[in-house]
Short mmCIF file of C-alpha atoms in Angstrom, two decimals:
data_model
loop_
_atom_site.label_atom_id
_atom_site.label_comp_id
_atom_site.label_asym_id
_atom_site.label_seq_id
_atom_site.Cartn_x
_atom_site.Cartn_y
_atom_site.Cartn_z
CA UNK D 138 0.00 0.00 0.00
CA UNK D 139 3.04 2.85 0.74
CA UNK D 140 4.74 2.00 -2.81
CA UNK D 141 0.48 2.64 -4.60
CA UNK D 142 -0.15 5.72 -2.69
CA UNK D 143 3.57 6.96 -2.96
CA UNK D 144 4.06 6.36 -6.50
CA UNK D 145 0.53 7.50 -7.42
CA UNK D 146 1.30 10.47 -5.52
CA UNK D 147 4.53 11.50 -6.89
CA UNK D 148 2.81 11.06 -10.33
CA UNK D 149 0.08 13.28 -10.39
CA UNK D 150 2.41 15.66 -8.06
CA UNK D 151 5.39 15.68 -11.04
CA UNK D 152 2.65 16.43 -13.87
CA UNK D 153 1.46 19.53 -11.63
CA UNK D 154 4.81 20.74 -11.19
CA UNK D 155 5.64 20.35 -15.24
CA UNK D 156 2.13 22.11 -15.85
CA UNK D 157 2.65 25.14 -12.89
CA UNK D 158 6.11 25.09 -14.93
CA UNK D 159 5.02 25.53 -18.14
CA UNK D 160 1.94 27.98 -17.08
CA UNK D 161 5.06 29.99 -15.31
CA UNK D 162 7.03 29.80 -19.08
CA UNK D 163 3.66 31.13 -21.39
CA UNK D 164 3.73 34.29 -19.30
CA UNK D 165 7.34 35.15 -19.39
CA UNK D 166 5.97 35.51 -23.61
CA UNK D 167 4.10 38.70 -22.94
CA UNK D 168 5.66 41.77 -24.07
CA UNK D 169 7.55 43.83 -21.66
CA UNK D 170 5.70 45.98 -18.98
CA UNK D 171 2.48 44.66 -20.85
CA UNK D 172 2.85 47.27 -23.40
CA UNK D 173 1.66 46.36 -27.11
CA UNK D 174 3.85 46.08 -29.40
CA UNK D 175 2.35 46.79 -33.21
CA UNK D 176 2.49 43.51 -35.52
CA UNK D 177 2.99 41.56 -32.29
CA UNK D 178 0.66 42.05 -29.14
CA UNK D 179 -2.41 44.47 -29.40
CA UNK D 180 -4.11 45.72 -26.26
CA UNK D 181 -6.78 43.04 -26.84
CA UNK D 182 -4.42 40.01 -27.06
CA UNK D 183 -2.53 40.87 -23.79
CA UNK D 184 -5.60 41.20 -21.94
CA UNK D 185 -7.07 37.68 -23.25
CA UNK D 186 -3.77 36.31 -22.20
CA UNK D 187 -3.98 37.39 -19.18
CA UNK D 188 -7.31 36.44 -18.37
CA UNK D 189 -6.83 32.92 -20.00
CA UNK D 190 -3.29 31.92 -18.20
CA UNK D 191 -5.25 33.36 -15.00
CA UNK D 192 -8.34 30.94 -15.36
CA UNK D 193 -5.87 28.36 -15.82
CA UNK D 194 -3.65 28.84 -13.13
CA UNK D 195 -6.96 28.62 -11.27
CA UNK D 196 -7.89 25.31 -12.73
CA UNK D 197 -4.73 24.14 -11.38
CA UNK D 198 -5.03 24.98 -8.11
CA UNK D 199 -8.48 23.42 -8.19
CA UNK D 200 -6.57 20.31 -9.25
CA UNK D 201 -4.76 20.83 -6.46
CA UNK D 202 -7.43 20.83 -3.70
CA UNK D 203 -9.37 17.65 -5.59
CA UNK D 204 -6.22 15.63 -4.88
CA UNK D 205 -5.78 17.04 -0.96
CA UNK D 206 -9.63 16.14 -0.56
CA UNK D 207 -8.80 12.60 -2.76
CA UNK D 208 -5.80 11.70 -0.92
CA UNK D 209 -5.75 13.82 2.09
CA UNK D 210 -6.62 10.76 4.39
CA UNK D 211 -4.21 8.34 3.01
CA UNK D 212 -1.24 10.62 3.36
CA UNK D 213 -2.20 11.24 6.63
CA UNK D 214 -2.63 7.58 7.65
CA UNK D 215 1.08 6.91 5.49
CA UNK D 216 2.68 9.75 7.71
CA UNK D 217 1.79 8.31 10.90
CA UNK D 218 1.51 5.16 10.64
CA UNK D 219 5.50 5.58 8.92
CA UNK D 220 6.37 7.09 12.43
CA UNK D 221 4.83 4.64 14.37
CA UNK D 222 7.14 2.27 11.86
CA UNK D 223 10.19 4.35 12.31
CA UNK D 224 9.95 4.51 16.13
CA UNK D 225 9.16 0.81 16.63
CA UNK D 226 12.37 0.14 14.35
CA UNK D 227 14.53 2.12 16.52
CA UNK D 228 13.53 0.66 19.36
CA UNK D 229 14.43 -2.70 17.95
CA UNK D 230 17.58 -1.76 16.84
CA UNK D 231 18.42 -0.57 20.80
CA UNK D 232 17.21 -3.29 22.14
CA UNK D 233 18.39 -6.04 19.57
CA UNK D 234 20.83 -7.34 21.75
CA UNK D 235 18.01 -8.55 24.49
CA UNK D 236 16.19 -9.53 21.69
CA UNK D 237 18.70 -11.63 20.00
CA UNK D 238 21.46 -14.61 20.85
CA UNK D 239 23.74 -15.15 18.36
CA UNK D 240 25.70 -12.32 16.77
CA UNK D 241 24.68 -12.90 12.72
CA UNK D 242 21.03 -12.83 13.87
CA UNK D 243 22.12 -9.90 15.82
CA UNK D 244 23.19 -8.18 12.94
CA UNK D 245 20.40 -9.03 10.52
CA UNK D 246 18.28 -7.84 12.92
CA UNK D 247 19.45 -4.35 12.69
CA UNK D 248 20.21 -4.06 9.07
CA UNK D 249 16.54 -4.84 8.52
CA UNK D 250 14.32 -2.46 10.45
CA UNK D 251 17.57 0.42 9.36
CA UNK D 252 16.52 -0.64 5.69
CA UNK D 253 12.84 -0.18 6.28
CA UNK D 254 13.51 3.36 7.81
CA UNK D 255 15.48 4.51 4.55
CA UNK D 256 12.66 2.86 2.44
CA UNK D 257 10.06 5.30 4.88
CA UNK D 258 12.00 8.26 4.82
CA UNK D 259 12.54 7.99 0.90
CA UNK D 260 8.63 7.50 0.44
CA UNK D 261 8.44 10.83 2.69
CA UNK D 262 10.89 12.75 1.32
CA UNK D 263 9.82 11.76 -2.03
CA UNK D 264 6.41 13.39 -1.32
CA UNK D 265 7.40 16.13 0.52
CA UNK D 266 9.98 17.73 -1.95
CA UNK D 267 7.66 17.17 -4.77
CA UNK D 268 4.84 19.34 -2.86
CA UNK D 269 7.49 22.18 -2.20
CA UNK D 270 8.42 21.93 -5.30
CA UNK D 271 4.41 22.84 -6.62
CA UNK D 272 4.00 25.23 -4.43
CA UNK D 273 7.06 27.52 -5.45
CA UNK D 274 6.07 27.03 -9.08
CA UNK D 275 2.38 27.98 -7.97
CA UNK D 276 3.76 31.04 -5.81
CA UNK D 277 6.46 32.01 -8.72
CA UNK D 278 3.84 34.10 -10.80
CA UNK D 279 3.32 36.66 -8.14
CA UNK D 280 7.21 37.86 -8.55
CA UNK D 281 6.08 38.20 -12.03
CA UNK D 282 3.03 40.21 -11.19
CA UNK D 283 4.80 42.32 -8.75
CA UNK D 284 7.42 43.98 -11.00
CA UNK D 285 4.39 45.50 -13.49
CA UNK D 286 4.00 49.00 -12.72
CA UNK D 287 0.23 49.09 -12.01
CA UNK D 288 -0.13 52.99 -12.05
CA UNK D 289 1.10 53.17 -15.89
CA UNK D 290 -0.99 49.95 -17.45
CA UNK D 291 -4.32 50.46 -19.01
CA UNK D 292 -8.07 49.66 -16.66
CA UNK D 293 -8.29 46.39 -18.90
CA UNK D 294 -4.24 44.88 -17.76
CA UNK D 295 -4.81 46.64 -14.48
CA UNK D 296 -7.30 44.94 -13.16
CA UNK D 297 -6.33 41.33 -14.77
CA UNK D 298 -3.64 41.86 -12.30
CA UNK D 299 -5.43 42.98 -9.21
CA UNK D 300 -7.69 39.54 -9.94
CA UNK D 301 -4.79 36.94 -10.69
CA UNK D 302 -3.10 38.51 -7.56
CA UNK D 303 -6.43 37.90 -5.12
CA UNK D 304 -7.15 34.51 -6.79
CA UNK D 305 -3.73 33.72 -5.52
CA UNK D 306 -4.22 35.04 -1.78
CA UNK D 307 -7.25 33.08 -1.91
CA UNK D 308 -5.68 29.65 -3.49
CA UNK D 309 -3.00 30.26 -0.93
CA UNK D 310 -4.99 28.50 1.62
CA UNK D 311 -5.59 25.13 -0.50
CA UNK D 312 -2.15 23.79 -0.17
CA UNK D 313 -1.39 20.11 -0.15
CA UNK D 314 -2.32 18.83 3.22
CA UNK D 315 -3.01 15.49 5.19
CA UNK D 316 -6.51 16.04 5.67
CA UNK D 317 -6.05 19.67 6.66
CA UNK D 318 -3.85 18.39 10.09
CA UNK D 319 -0.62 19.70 8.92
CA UNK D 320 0.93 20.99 5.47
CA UNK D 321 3.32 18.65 3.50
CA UNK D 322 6.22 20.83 2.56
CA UNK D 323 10.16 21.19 3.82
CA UNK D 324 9.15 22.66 6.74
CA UNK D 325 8.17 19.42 7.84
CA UNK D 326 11.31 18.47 8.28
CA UNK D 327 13.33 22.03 9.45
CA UNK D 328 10.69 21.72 12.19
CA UNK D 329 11.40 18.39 13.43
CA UNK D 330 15.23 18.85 13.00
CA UNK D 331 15.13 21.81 14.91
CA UNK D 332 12.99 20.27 17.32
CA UNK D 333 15.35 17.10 17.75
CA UNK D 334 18.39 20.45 18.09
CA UNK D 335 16.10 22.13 20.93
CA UNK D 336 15.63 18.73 23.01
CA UNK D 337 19.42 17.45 22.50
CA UNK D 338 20.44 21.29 24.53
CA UNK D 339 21.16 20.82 27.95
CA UNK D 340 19.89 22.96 30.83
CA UNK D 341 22.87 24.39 31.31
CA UNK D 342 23.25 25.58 27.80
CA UNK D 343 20.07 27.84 27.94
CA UNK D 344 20.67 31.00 28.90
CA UNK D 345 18.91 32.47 32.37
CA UNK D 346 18.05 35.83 31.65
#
């Protein structure tokens, strides 16, 4: 079951990464400062653009919150029931010696539950970095959108920008998620490596102020 929902995962996660990428690659072919150009972009063109690459990018991000709602269960369940797995495999591999005689045994037992934690964390990782990964491409058009001058566009580009930059603020909150418990992004793991950093100080090492 964690190699189906993994790989099935990481496949529809890669194709909306290559599709944010591409959507992020059509706009850098508007002209510059969203000016027309004459026998190139007319007024009428750039705003159709616009409004089309916009409804797309939303389309996307519906895409998106389908597959938290599809698999937002499963990846929960795979995330904690892999932690569970990880945590029962350490203690095994402390304890193998009470739980073993002879010293091959000793060491098969802890080569085995050390190869089923790389096999988890790959799985994890493999998830997690492809759901950053989506999310920069998805955030990536608002640098774009930033550096137009709004004050010196026409109405018409003016406010296709004002809308593609509020349908972002508003698809911001339908990021990938287990079920709406926790985000799946890098932070993930900065959090629980600076977490492990905070428990490892001593008392002595924190500062009484």
């Amino acid at each position: 079951m964690d190699y189906v929902i993994t790989i099935s995962s990481c496949f529809f996660l890669q194709n909306m990464y290559a599709r944010f990428q591409t959507l992020n690659d059509i706009w850098k072919c508007l002209p510059a400062d969203l000016v027309p150009i004459s026998d190139q972009w007319t007024h009428i063109e750039i705003v159709v653009f616009m409004e089309n690459t916009r409804l797309l990018h939303a389309e996307l991000c519906d895409l998106l919150k389908m597959f938290t709602l599809g698999y937002g269960r499963m990846l929960l369940g795979l995330f904690i029931f892999s932690f569970i797995n990880m945590l029962f495999s350490i203690y095994i591999i402390i304890n193998n010696r009470a739980l073993s005689g002879s010293y091959s045994t000793n060491n098969y037992s802890r080569i085995l539950p050390l190869m089923f934690n790389v096999q988890i964390i790959t799985f994890l990782m493999s998830i997690i970095i492809f759901a950053s990964f989506i999310n920069e491409k998805r955030l990536k058009i608002i640098s774009y959108l930033r550096l137009y001058r709004i004050s010196n566009l026409h109405f018409d580009i003016k406010r296709q920008i004002k809308m593609f930059i509020n349908q972002i603020s508003v698809c911001d909150s339908d990021r990938i998620s287990a079920f709406g418990f926790f985000e799946i992004n890098l932070n993930l793991v900065t959090s629980w490596n600076n977490h492990i950093n905070t428990d490892e100080r001593s008392p002595n090492d924190i500062e009484i102020k």
